[in-house]
Each structure stands twice: as structure tokens, then as C-alpha cells.
Amino acid sequence: MGKLEEISRLYGVESGSPYRHLASDHGMALTLSSDYYDLAHQAYQVRRSSKVRRQVFADRLVTKLMNGAKWDESRVHEAEALHLVSVPLAGEVPPLELVQLLAPPIERLKDMRRENQELWRYSGLLIRTVSMAASKLDRYTAAYHFINQAHGALATSTEDQDNMTKAEAIQQLLLQECGQLTRNVEAGLVEHDKVRRKVNWDGNPPERSLQIEEELVPMRVLARAAAESGRQGCLRIERIIERCGLPDEPDPEDRRLAASSWFLTSNIMYLRSLMSAATVELLARNQDSTYSIEAQRVYASIIEWTRTPLQQSHKLDLTRAALHWAFLNDGNHPYLQRPLLVPIRKDVPRYLAFSVDGKLDVDKCSAELFAHDHNAGVLDNIAHAQTYQILSERGGVGRLGYLSWLDRRRRMVKSQVTDDDIEEQVRSSKTTTTVMLSNAARMVVRSGRYRYVLQGL
């Protein structure tokens, strides 16, 4: 990762934009613990507090990291605390401000990395947070640039067999990578042009043809890499569970990062990547991919994992995935109940666990998404005639089939919201183009982590 000037260039903002203290106008009295061993405890307390306190705490940590001695043991604990508080800030403050906050301490940690191996780990995690900010700006090429940088930092850190924090850090990086690559694919599948979107929402099927070399080939590269990073991330979670379990809440004394919710978030993102991969492989007329079968297995593991409560966001993500799976599989329900009394979690909505004569209750899915102001992913904003044809042919027949569902979905939305509101519901990206898809695919190939992605292309 380069200096702030490089970050500014990648973000498309004026080079050398000054770092503005996030908390400079708050004037809140918040003092960092004088015992650096307590900083992680303080960070977890602040994470459960207000956004303003998180901003102030992060600002104080950055100031201490930048102004303190070049090296002493406290740097590791300051870096750990900054990572812990910067993750929630990634969804709370303007992305560029967060980048400008984190860039200087990341460079400082890199300068000190030979003093302690853990500094590699925390600089890698902070670079991952910068990548999250890039995603918020729909700058997916820049985001993947930082993913590669974070991989490099974490690869340099040694593994401590008595401490799982490196394994946990790599797992979180794989989760972020899976999500970013999947969003690239989804952005390639949806319609970005407002005029064509309106034509489609008025009930007309898309007429634009998918460009094989410029769109489909890079999407296949990205989808395959997304599914593989998701698979690796889930495997790491399973190994962490086998070795030392997943606590409901991380214990700062153990220097652990993972919590039981990681199982759900990792598997749900993996499921999302599998549905994107299954779609683009069908677009390439590859009938032999196993992505849809693997998605059914992952879906079942989520439905049957009873340890961590499902949040509302989890339920909505599962609803979209269930719809996507059904419309690639004749309208069938993705979950097949097993006969040997395998428990189903009590907090899962009934429509996500039980079928209607083997079929998914797509109307219930639509109602839940609409009630919580969520779109249906790529399903109601298709860009290309080929994708529409696949969903039409494979999406089932009758009332629970794709075409009937799409008609009702659009009439329901249009009857209660304005055209501007529909724009908010439609999954879109201002910046992702065929050029950016190609750039992202080339970066995946050059990373060397997913060499098989070019097979058969």
C-alpha cells in the first residue's frame, strides 16, 4: 500500500487531501487507558457505545500512534484497538475520511513491522478496512488493490500456534474478498442505465445482448474467485471451531478476534457468491458446474446452525439467496429436510425452511423484502436478454414461477413507491463498467491465488 497520495489517486480525489481529524469538532472528554493492555477492553466498550465515541477513540489512537515513540510494546495494543474500532466506523463515516484517518498509521506500522510480527497482522487488517471503504464508494478496482496489499501483509506475519489471531485475520480478509468479488459480478449482471431500467420496470424484458469477451469472461473469472475465497473462508471458520471454538463475544484477554456470528456471515456471503457463480456459468452454457449443488449444502448448514441468533439482515440475505436458487432450479425450495431429526433453528422464518409442495413461497419472500425496503438483488434488474431467458426457462411455471413472480413484484413496488424510490431499491453501481470488470479480472489473475479461474475460458 502506498502513501496517502496513492490512495487519493485510486479514489479519484484531489491528491494530498489533508487528513481531517474525525473528532475535532466533538470536544468529547475521552481518555485512552494509561495501561496499554486495557486498550482492547476499552475498544470493545466503545464499539458498543455511540458513533461519536468511536470517532473520538479512533482519533485519539491515531494521534498516539503517530506522535509516540517509534517503537515500544504499546504500539501493538494501539494497533489492535484501532482495528477493533475502525471496522464499525467503516459503515458510519464518509469513506474518504476513514481512508485519510487510517493511511498515516498504516504507513507508521509498516515502518515498525520488523519490531514485532503482530504489527504485520494489524496493518493487514487496517488495510482491509481501507478496502471496505473503497467498496462503499463503488471503487471495486481500488478495493481489490488493497485486498492484495492486505494479503501481502498477513502472509509475512508468522503463525502463533497458541494464538489464532492470524488465522482469524486471514479468514476475515477472505470474507471481504469474497464479498467484493461477488459485488463485481452482480454489478455486471444488473442494468445501470436509468432509461433501460425504467423500460424493464414497465414490464418489458431486457433486449441488450451480453458481450462474451468484454462482460461474460471477466465475470466468470471474478465469480470463480469469489466462490473459492468464500469456500476457503468457511473452511477456516470450521478449523477455528474445531481447534478452539467460537466464543459468543471475543475475550480481549485471549487476544482473539472471532465470534460465533462469523459462521453465519461467512456462510451467507459464500452462499451469495455461489449463486452468482452458478448464474454466470449457465450464461456460458456450462451445465456441469456444481455451484448450485454446493449452494444447497451451504443453505442447509445455515438453517441448521442453531448457536447464533439470526439477525434481520441475515434473514433478508437468506431470502434473496433462496429466491435466486429457486429461479435457477425450477422454483424448488433450496432446503430439503433431512429425515433423521436434524434440528432446524427456531428463529428461521418458516418460509425459508418449509416448502409449498416442494416449491419456495416466492410471494412471502417478496413481501418480506418489500417490508424491509430491500431489493431482490439481480433478479428484478436484469441487464441482458440471456440472463432473462435463463431465469424464464429455469424459474418454474405458474404462480410460483419467475415470470409470474417478477410481474407481481414490479406491480407491488410500483403501486406503493415513486420512480425515484424504485431507483433506490434497484441494485446498481455508478462506476462499475465493462472496463472495470476487465481490470478486476486481471487483478485476480495477477494475484496468483486463483490460477484455475481461466480453465475453459
Coordinates of C-alpha atoms in Angstrom, one line a residue:
M1 CA 0.0 0.0 0.0
G2 CA 1.4 3.4 -0.9
K3 CA 1.2 6.8 0.7
L4 CA -1.9 8.9 1.1
E5 CA -1.2 10.4 -2.4
E6 CA -1.6 6.9 -3.9
I7 CA -4.8 6.3 -2.0
S8 CA -6.1 9.7 -3.1
R9 CA -5.3 8.8 -6.8
L10 CA -7.1 5.4 -6.5
Y11 CA -10.1 7.1 -5.0
G12 CA -10.3 9.7 -7.7
V13 CA -10.0 12.7 -5.3
E14 CA -7.5 15.5 -5.1
S15 CA -4.0 14.2 -4.4
G16 CA -2.7 15.1 -1.0
S17 CA -6.1 15.8 0.6
P18 CA -5.3 16.9 4.2
Y19 CA -6.1 14.5 7.0
R20 CA -9.1 15.9 8.9
H21 CA -9.5 14.8 12.5
L22 CA -12.8 13.0 12.6
A23 CA -13.5 14.1 16.2
S24 CA -12.0 17.6 16.1
D25 CA -15.4 19.3 16.5
H26 CA -16.9 17.0 19.1
G27 CA -14.9 18.1 22.1
M28 CA -15.7 14.9 24.0
A29 CA -13.7 14.0 27.0
L30 CA -12.4 10.5 26.3
T31 CA -9.0 9.5 27.7
L32 CA -7.1 6.5 26.4
S33 CA -6.3 4.0 29.1
S34 CA -2.8 4.6 30.6
D35 CA -2.3 0.8 30.7
Y36 CA -2.0 -0.3 27.1
Y37 CA -3.1 -3.8 28.0
D38 CA -6.5 -2.3 28.7
L39 CA -6.9 -0.7 25.2
A40 CA -8.6 -3.7 23.7
H41 CA -11.1 -3.8 26.6
Q42 CA -11.7 -0.1 26.0
A43 CA -12.1 -0.6 22.3
Y44 CA -14.8 -3.3 22.8
Q45 CA -16.6 -0.9 25.2
V46 CA -16.5 1.9 22.7
R47 CA -17.8 -0.4 19.9
R48 CA -20.9 -0.8 22.0
S49 CA -21.2 2.9 22.6
S50 CA -22.1 5.8 20.2
K51 CA -20.7 6.6 16.8
V52 CA -19.2 9.9 18.2
R53 CA -17.3 8.0 20.9
R54 CA -16.0 5.6 18.3
Q55 CA -14.8 8.6 16.2
V56 CA -13.1 10.2 19.2
F57 CA -11.5 7.0 20.3
A58 CA -10.1 6.3 16.8
D59 CA -8.8 9.9 16.6
R60 CA -7.0 9.6 20.0
L61 CA -5.4 6.3 18.9
V62 CA -4.2 7.6 15.6
T63 CA -2.7 10.6 17.4
K64 CA -0.9 8.4 19.9
L65 CA 0.4 6.1 17.2
M66 CA 1.7 8.9 15.1
N67 CA 3.2 11.0 17.9
G68 CA 4.5 8.3 20.2
A69 CA 7.9 6.8 20.3
K70 CA 9.0 4.9 17.1
W71 CA 8.7 1.6 18.9
D72 CA 7.6 0.2 22.2
E73 CA 5.3 -2.6 23.1
S74 CA 2.3 -0.3 23.4
R75 CA 2.2 0.1 19.5
V76 CA 0.8 -3.5 19.1
H77 CA -2.0 -2.8 21.5
E78 CA -2.8 0.6 20.0
A79 CA -2.9 -1.1 16.5
E80 CA -5.2 -3.8 17.8
A81 CA -7.6 -1.3 19.4
L82 CA -7.6 0.9 16.2
H83 CA -8.6 -2.2 14.1
L84 CA -11.4 -3.1 16.6
V85 CA -12.9 0.4 16.4
S86 CA -12.3 1.1 12.7
V87 CA -14.4 -1.8 11.5
P88 CA -17.8 -0.4 12.7
L89 CA -16.7 3.1 11.6
A90 CA -16.4 1.8 8.0
G91 CA -20.2 1.8 7.9
E92 CA -20.6 5.1 9.8
V93 CA -18.3 7.8 8.4
P94 CA -17.7 9.0 4.9
P95 CA -15.3 6.5 3.2
L96 CA -12.7 9.0 2.2
E97 CA -12.5 10.4 5.7
L98 CA -11.9 6.9 7.1
V99 CA -9.2 6.4 4.5
Q100 CA -7.5 9.6 5.4
L101 CA -7.7 8.6 9.1
L102 CA -6.1 5.2 8.6
A103 CA -3.5 5.8 5.9
P104 CA -0.9 7.5 8.2
P105 CA -1.0 4.9 11.0
I106 CA -0.8 2.1 8.4
E107 CA 2.4 3.6 7.0
R108 CA 3.8 4.0 10.5
L109 CA 3.0 0.4 11.4
K110 CA 4.8 -0.8 8.2
D111 CA 7.8 1.2 9.3
M112 CA 7.8 -0.6 12.6
R113 CA 6.9 -4.1 11.4
R114 CA 10.3 -5.7 12.0
E115 CA 10.0 -4.9 15.6
N116 CA 7.0 -7.2 16.2
Q117 CA 5.3 -9.7 13.9
E118 CA 1.8 -8.7 15.2
L119 CA 2.3 -5.3 13.5
W120 CA 2.1 -7.1 10.1
R121 CA -1.2 -8.6 11.2
Y122 CA -2.8 -5.4 12.3
S123 CA -1.6 -3.4 9.4
G124 CA -3.1 -6.0 7.2
L125 CA -6.4 -5.8 9.0
L126 CA -6.4 -2.0 8.7
I127 CA -5.7 -2.2 5.0
R128 CA -8.7 -4.5 4.8
T129 CA -10.8 -1.7 6.4
V130 CA -9.5 0.7 3.8
S131 CA -10.6 -1.8 1.2
M132 CA -14.1 -1.8 2.8
A133 CA -14.2 2.0 2.4
A134 CA -13.3 1.6 -1.3
S135 CA -16.3 -0.7 -1.7
K136 CA -18.6 1.8 -0.1
L137 CA -17.5 4.2 -2.9
D138 CA -18.1 1.5 -5.6
R139 CA -14.4 1.7 -6.4
Y140 CA -14.0 -2.0 -6.7
T141 CA -10.7 -1.9 -8.6
A142 CA -9.2 0.2 -5.8
A143 CA -10.8 -2.1 -3.2
Y144 CA -9.2 -5.2 -4.7
H145 CA -5.8 -3.4 -4.9
F146 CA -6.0 -3.1 -1.1
I147 CA -7.1 -6.7 -0.7
N148 CA -3.9 -7.8 -2.4
Q149 CA -1.9 -5.5 -0.2
A150 CA -3.6 -6.9 2.9
H151 CA -2.8 -10.5 1.8
G152 CA 0.8 -9.5 1.4
A153 CA 1.0 -8.1 4.9
L154 CA -0.7 -11.1 6.5
A155 CA 1.4 -13.5 4.6
T156 CA 4.5 -12.0 6.2
S157 CA 3.2 -12.4 9.7
T158 CA 4.2 -15.7 11.4
E159 CA 1.6 -18.1 12.8
D160 CA 1.5 -18.5 16.6
Q161 CA 0.1 -21.9 17.4
D162 CA -1.1 -20.7 20.8
N163 CA -2.9 -17.7 19.3
M164 CA -5.4 -17.9 16.5
T165 CA -5.5 -14.2 15.6
K166 CA -3.6 -14.7 12.4
A167 CA -5.9 -17.4 11.2
E168 CA -8.9 -15.2 12.2
A169 CA -7.4 -12.2 10.4
I170 CA -6.9 -14.2 7.2
Q171 CA -10.5 -15.5 7.5
Q172 CA -11.9 -12.0 7.7
L173 CA -9.8 -11.0 4.7
L174 CA -11.2 -13.9 2.7
L175 CA -14.7 -12.9 3.7
Q176 CA -14.1 -9.3 2.5
E177 CA -12.6 -10.6 -0.7
C178 CA -15.5 -12.9 -1.4
G179 CA -17.9 -10.1 -0.9
Q180 CA -16.1 -7.6 -3.1
L181 CA -15.7 -10.1 -6.0
T182 CA -19.3 -11.1 -5.7
R183 CA -20.5 -7.5 -5.9
N184 CA -18.3 -7.1 -9.0
V185 CA -20.2 -10.0 -10.7
E186 CA -23.6 -8.6 -9.5
A187 CA -22.8 -5.2 -10.9
G188 CA -22.0 -6.8 -14.2
L189 CA -25.4 -8.6 -14.3
V190 CA -27.6 -5.6 -13.4
E191 CA -28.8 -2.8 -15.6
H192 CA -27.1 0.6 -14.8
D193 CA -28.7 2.7 -17.5
K194 CA -31.7 4.6 -16.0
V195 CA -33.7 4.7 -19.3
R196 CA -33.3 0.9 -19.8
R197 CA -34.1 0.3 -16.2
K198 CA -37.4 2.2 -16.5
V199 CA -38.3 0.3 -19.7
N200 CA -37.7 -3.0 -17.8
W201 CA -39.7 -2.0 -14.8
D202 CA -42.6 -1.1 -17.1
G203 CA -42.8 -4.8 -17.9
N204 CA -40.6 -5.1 -20.9
P205 CA -37.9 -7.8 -21.0
P206 CA -34.3 -6.6 -21.5
E207 CA -33.1 -6.5 -25.1
R208 CA -29.4 -5.8 -24.6
S209 CA -27.2 -8.7 -25.5
L210 CA -24.4 -9.9 -23.2
Q211 CA -20.9 -9.3 -24.6
I212 CA -19.0 -12.5 -24.3
E213 CA -15.4 -11.3 -24.2
E214 CA -16.0 -7.9 -22.6
E215 CA -18.6 -9.0 -19.9
L216 CA -19.1 -12.7 -19.5
V217 CA -15.5 -13.8 -19.5
P218 CA -14.3 -11.4 -16.8
M219 CA -17.5 -12.1 -14.8
R220 CA -16.7 -15.8 -14.8
V221 CA -13.2 -15.1 -13.6
L222 CA -14.5 -13.0 -10.8
A223 CA -17.3 -15.4 -9.8
R224 CA -15.0 -18.4 -9.7
A225 CA -12.5 -16.5 -7.5
A226 CA -15.3 -15.2 -5.2
A227 CA -16.7 -18.7 -4.7
E228 CA -13.2 -20.0 -3.9
S229 CA -12.4 -17.2 -1.4
G230 CA -15.7 -17.9 0.2
R231 CA -15.0 -21.6 0.4
Q232 CA -11.6 -21.0 1.9
G233 CA -13.1 -18.6 4.4
C234 CA -15.7 -21.1 5.5
L235 CA -13.1 -23.8 5.8
R236 CA -11.0 -21.6 8.1
I237 CA -14.0 -20.9 10.3
E238 CA -14.6 -24.7 10.6
R239 CA -11.0 -25.3 11.6
I240 CA -11.1 -22.5 14.2
I241 CA -14.2 -24.0 15.7
E242 CA -12.6 -27.5 15.8
R243 CA -9.4 -26.1 17.4
C244 CA -10.6 -23.6 19.9
G245 CA -14.3 -22.9 19.3
L246 CA -16.1 -19.6 18.6
P247 CA -17.0 -17.5 21.7
D248 CA -20.3 -15.6 21.7
E249 CA -18.2 -12.5 22.4
P250 CA -14.4 -12.1 21.9
D251 CA -12.4 -12.1 25.1
P252 CA -9.7 -9.3 24.9
E253 CA -7.6 -11.2 27.4
D254 CA -7.3 -14.1 24.9
R255 CA -6.3 -11.6 22.1
R256 CA -9.0 -13.4 19.9
L257 CA -11.0 -11.6 17.2
A258 CA -13.6 -14.2 16.2
A259 CA -17.1 -14.6 17.5
S260 CA -19.8 -17.1 16.8
S261 CA -21.6 -14.7 14.4
W262 CA -18.7 -15.2 12.0
F263 CA -20.0 -18.6 11.0
L264 CA -23.3 -17.1 9.8
T265 CA -21.8 -14.1 8.0
S266 CA -19.2 -16.2 6.2
N267 CA -21.5 -18.9 5.1
I268 CA -24.2 -16.4 3.9
M269 CA -21.6 -14.5 1.8
Y270 CA -20.3 -17.7 0.4
L271 CA -23.9 -18.7 -0.5
R272 CA -24.3 -15.4 -2.3
S273 CA -21.1 -15.9 -4.2
L274 CA -22.2 -19.4 -5.2
M275 CA -25.5 -18.1 -6.7
S276 CA -23.6 -15.5 -8.8
A277 CA -21.2 -18.2 -10.0
A278 CA -24.0 -20.6 -10.8
T279 CA -25.7 -17.9 -12.9
V280 CA -22.7 -16.9 -15.0
E281 CA -21.7 -20.5 -15.6
L282 CA -25.2 -21.1 -17.0
L283 CA -24.8 -18.0 -19.1
A284 CA -21.7 -19.6 -20.6
R285 CA -23.8 -22.8 -21.2
N286 CA -21.8 -24.7 -18.7
Q287 CA -24.3 -27.2 -17.4
D288 CA -21.7 -29.2 -15.4
S289 CA -20.8 -26.6 -12.6
T290 CA -21.6 -27.7 -9.1
Y291 CA -22.1 -24.3 -7.7
S292 CA -25.9 -24.7 -7.3
I293 CA -25.4 -28.1 -5.5
E294 CA -22.9 -26.6 -3.1
A295 CA -25.2 -23.6 -2.5
Q296 CA -27.9 -26.1 -1.3
R297 CA -25.5 -27.7 1.1
V298 CA -24.4 -24.3 2.5
Y299 CA -28.0 -23.1 2.8
A300 CA -28.8 -26.2 4.9
S301 CA -25.8 -25.6 7.1
I302 CA -27.1 -22.1 7.9
I303 CA -30.7 -23.3 8.5
E304 CA -29.3 -26.0 10.9
W305 CA -26.7 -23.9 12.7
T306 CA -28.5 -23.1 16.0
R307 CA -25.8 -21.5 18.1
T308 CA -26.0 -17.8 16.9
P309 CA -29.3 -16.0 16.6
L310 CA -30.3 -14.9 13.1
Q311 CA -30.3 -11.1 12.7
Q312 CA -32.8 -9.4 10.4
S313 CA -30.1 -8.7 7.9
H314 CA -29.3 -12.5 7.8
K315 CA -32.9 -13.3 7.2
L316 CA -33.1 -10.9 4.3
D317 CA -29.9 -12.1 2.8
L318 CA -31.1 -15.7 3.0
T319 CA -34.4 -14.7 1.4
R320 CA -32.7 -13.2 -1.6
A321 CA -30.4 -16.3 -1.9
A322 CA -33.4 -18.6 -1.7
L323 CA -35.2 -16.7 -4.5
H324 CA -32.1 -16.8 -6.6
W325 CA -31.6 -20.5 -6.1
A326 CA -35.3 -21.3 -6.7
F327 CA -35.3 -19.4 -10.0
L328 CA -32.3 -21.4 -11.2
N329 CA -33.9 -24.7 -10.1
D330 CA -37.5 -24.9 -11.4
G331 CA -38.9 -22.9 -8.5
N332 CA -37.9 -25.6 -5.9
H333 CA -37.1 -24.8 -2.3
P334 CA -33.4 -24.8 -1.6
Y335 CA -33.8 -26.7 1.7
L336 CA -34.5 -30.4 1.8
Q337 CA -35.5 -31.5 5.3
R338 CA -33.5 -34.5 6.4
P339 CA -35.3 -37.4 7.9
L340 CA -33.0 -38.1 10.9
L341 CA -34.3 -35.4 13.1
V342 CA -31.7 -32.8 12.2
P343 CA -32.7 -29.7 14.2
I344 CA -33.8 -26.6 12.4
R345 CA -33.1 -23.3 14.1
K346 CA -36.2 -21.9 15.8
D347 CA -35.6 -18.3 14.7
V348 CA -35.5 -19.0 10.9
P349 CA -38.7 -17.7 9.2
R350 CA -41.0 -20.6 8.3
Y351 CA -40.9 -19.8 4.5
L352 CA -37.1 -20.3 4.5
A353 CA -37.3 -23.8 6.0
F354 CA -40.5 -25.3 4.7
S355 CA -41.8 -25.6 1.1
V356 CA -45.1 -25.3 -0.6
D357 CA -45.3 -28.8 -2.2
G358 CA -41.6 -28.6 -2.8
K359 CA -41.6 -25.1 -4.1
L360 CA -40.4 -21.9 -2.5
D361 CA -43.1 -19.4 -1.3
V362 CA -41.9 -16.6 -3.6
D363 CA -44.7 -14.3 -2.6
K364 CA -43.7 -14.5 1.1
C365 CA -40.1 -13.8 0.1
S366 CA -41.2 -10.7 -1.9
A367 CA -43.4 -9.4 1.0
E368 CA -40.5 -9.7 3.5
L369 CA -38.1 -7.9 1.2
F370 CA -40.5 -5.2 0.5
A371 CA -41.5 -4.8 4.1
H372 CA -37.9 -4.1 5.0
D373 CA -37.1 -1.9 1.9
H374 CA -34.8 -4.4 0.4
N375 CA -34.4 -5.2 -3.3
A376 CA -34.2 -8.7 -4.8
G377 CA -30.6 -8.4 -5.9
V378 CA -30.1 -9.1 -9.6
L379 CA -33.5 -10.7 -10.1
D380 CA -35.6 -7.6 -10.7
N381 CA -33.0 -5.5 -12.5
I382 CA -31.6 -7.8 -15.2
A383 CA -29.4 -6.2 -17.8
H384 CA -29.2 -8.8 -20.5
A385 CA -31.6 -10.8 -22.6
Q386 CA -29.6 -14.0 -22.0
T387 CA -30.0 -13.8 -18.2
Y388 CA -33.7 -13.1 -18.6
Q389 CA -34.0 -16.2 -20.8
I390 CA -32.2 -18.5 -18.3
L391 CA -34.4 -17.3 -15.4
S392 CA -37.5 -17.6 -17.6
E393 CA -36.7 -21.2 -18.7
R394 CA -35.4 -22.4 -15.3
G395 CA -37.5 -20.4 -12.9
G396 CA -40.6 -22.6 -12.7
V397 CA -44.1 -22.3 -14.1
G398 CA -47.4 -21.0 -12.8
R399 CA -47.8 -18.5 -10.0
L400 CA -44.6 -19.5 -8.2
G401 CA -42.5 -19.3 -11.3
Y402 CA -40.1 -16.5 -12.1
L403 CA -42.1 -14.6 -14.8
S404 CA -45.2 -14.5 -12.7
W405 CA -43.3 -13.5 -9.6
L406 CA -41.5 -10.7 -11.5
D407 CA -44.7 -9.3 -12.7
R408 CA -46.3 -9.3 -9.2
R409 CA -43.1 -7.9 -7.7
R410 CA -43.0 -5.0 -10.0
R411 CA -46.7 -4.2 -9.7
M412 CA -46.4 -4.3 -5.9
V413 CA -43.4 -2.0 -5.8
K414 CA -44.8 0.5 -8.3
S415 CA -48.2 0.6 -6.6
Q416 CA -46.6 2.0 -3.4
V417 CA -43.5 3.9 -4.4
T418 CA -42.4 6.5 -6.9
D419 CA -40.0 6.1 -9.7
D420 CA -37.3 7.7 -7.6
D421 CA -38.0 5.2 -4.8
I422 CA -37.6 2.4 -7.3
E423 CA -34.2 3.7 -8.2
E424 CA -33.3 3.3 -4.5
Q425 CA -34.5 -0.3 -4.5
V426 CA -32.6 -1.3 -7.6
R427 CA -29.1 -2.7 -7.2
S428 CA -26.8 -0.5 -9.2
S429 CA -23.4 1.0 -9.3
K430 CA -22.3 4.3 -10.7
T431 CA -18.8 3.3 -11.7
T432 CA -18.7 -0.4 -12.5
T433 CA -18.3 -0.8 -16.3
T434 CA -17.1 -3.5 -18.6
V435 CA -13.6 -1.8 -18.4
M436 CA -13.7 -2.1 -14.6
L437 CA -14.8 -5.7 -14.8
S438 CA -11.9 -6.5 -17.0
N439 CA -9.5 -4.6 -14.7
A440 CA -10.8 -6.5 -11.7
A441 CA -10.5 -9.9 -13.5
R442 CA -6.9 -9.1 -14.5
M443 CA -6.0 -8.2 -10.9
V444 CA -7.5 -11.6 -9.8
V445 CA -5.4 -13.4 -12.3
R446 CA -2.2 -11.5 -11.5
S447 CA -2.7 -12.1 -7.7
G448 CA -1.8 -15.8 -8.4
R449 CA -4.2 -17.0 -5.7
Y450 CA -6.8 -18.4 -8.1
R451 CA -4.9 -19.8 -11.1
Y452 CA -7.7 -22.3 -12.1
V453 CA -10.2 -19.4 -12.9
L454 CA -9.1 -19.3 -16.5
Q455 CA -9.7 -23.0 -17.2
G456 CA -12.0 -23.5 -20.1
L457 CA -12.4 -19.8 -20.9

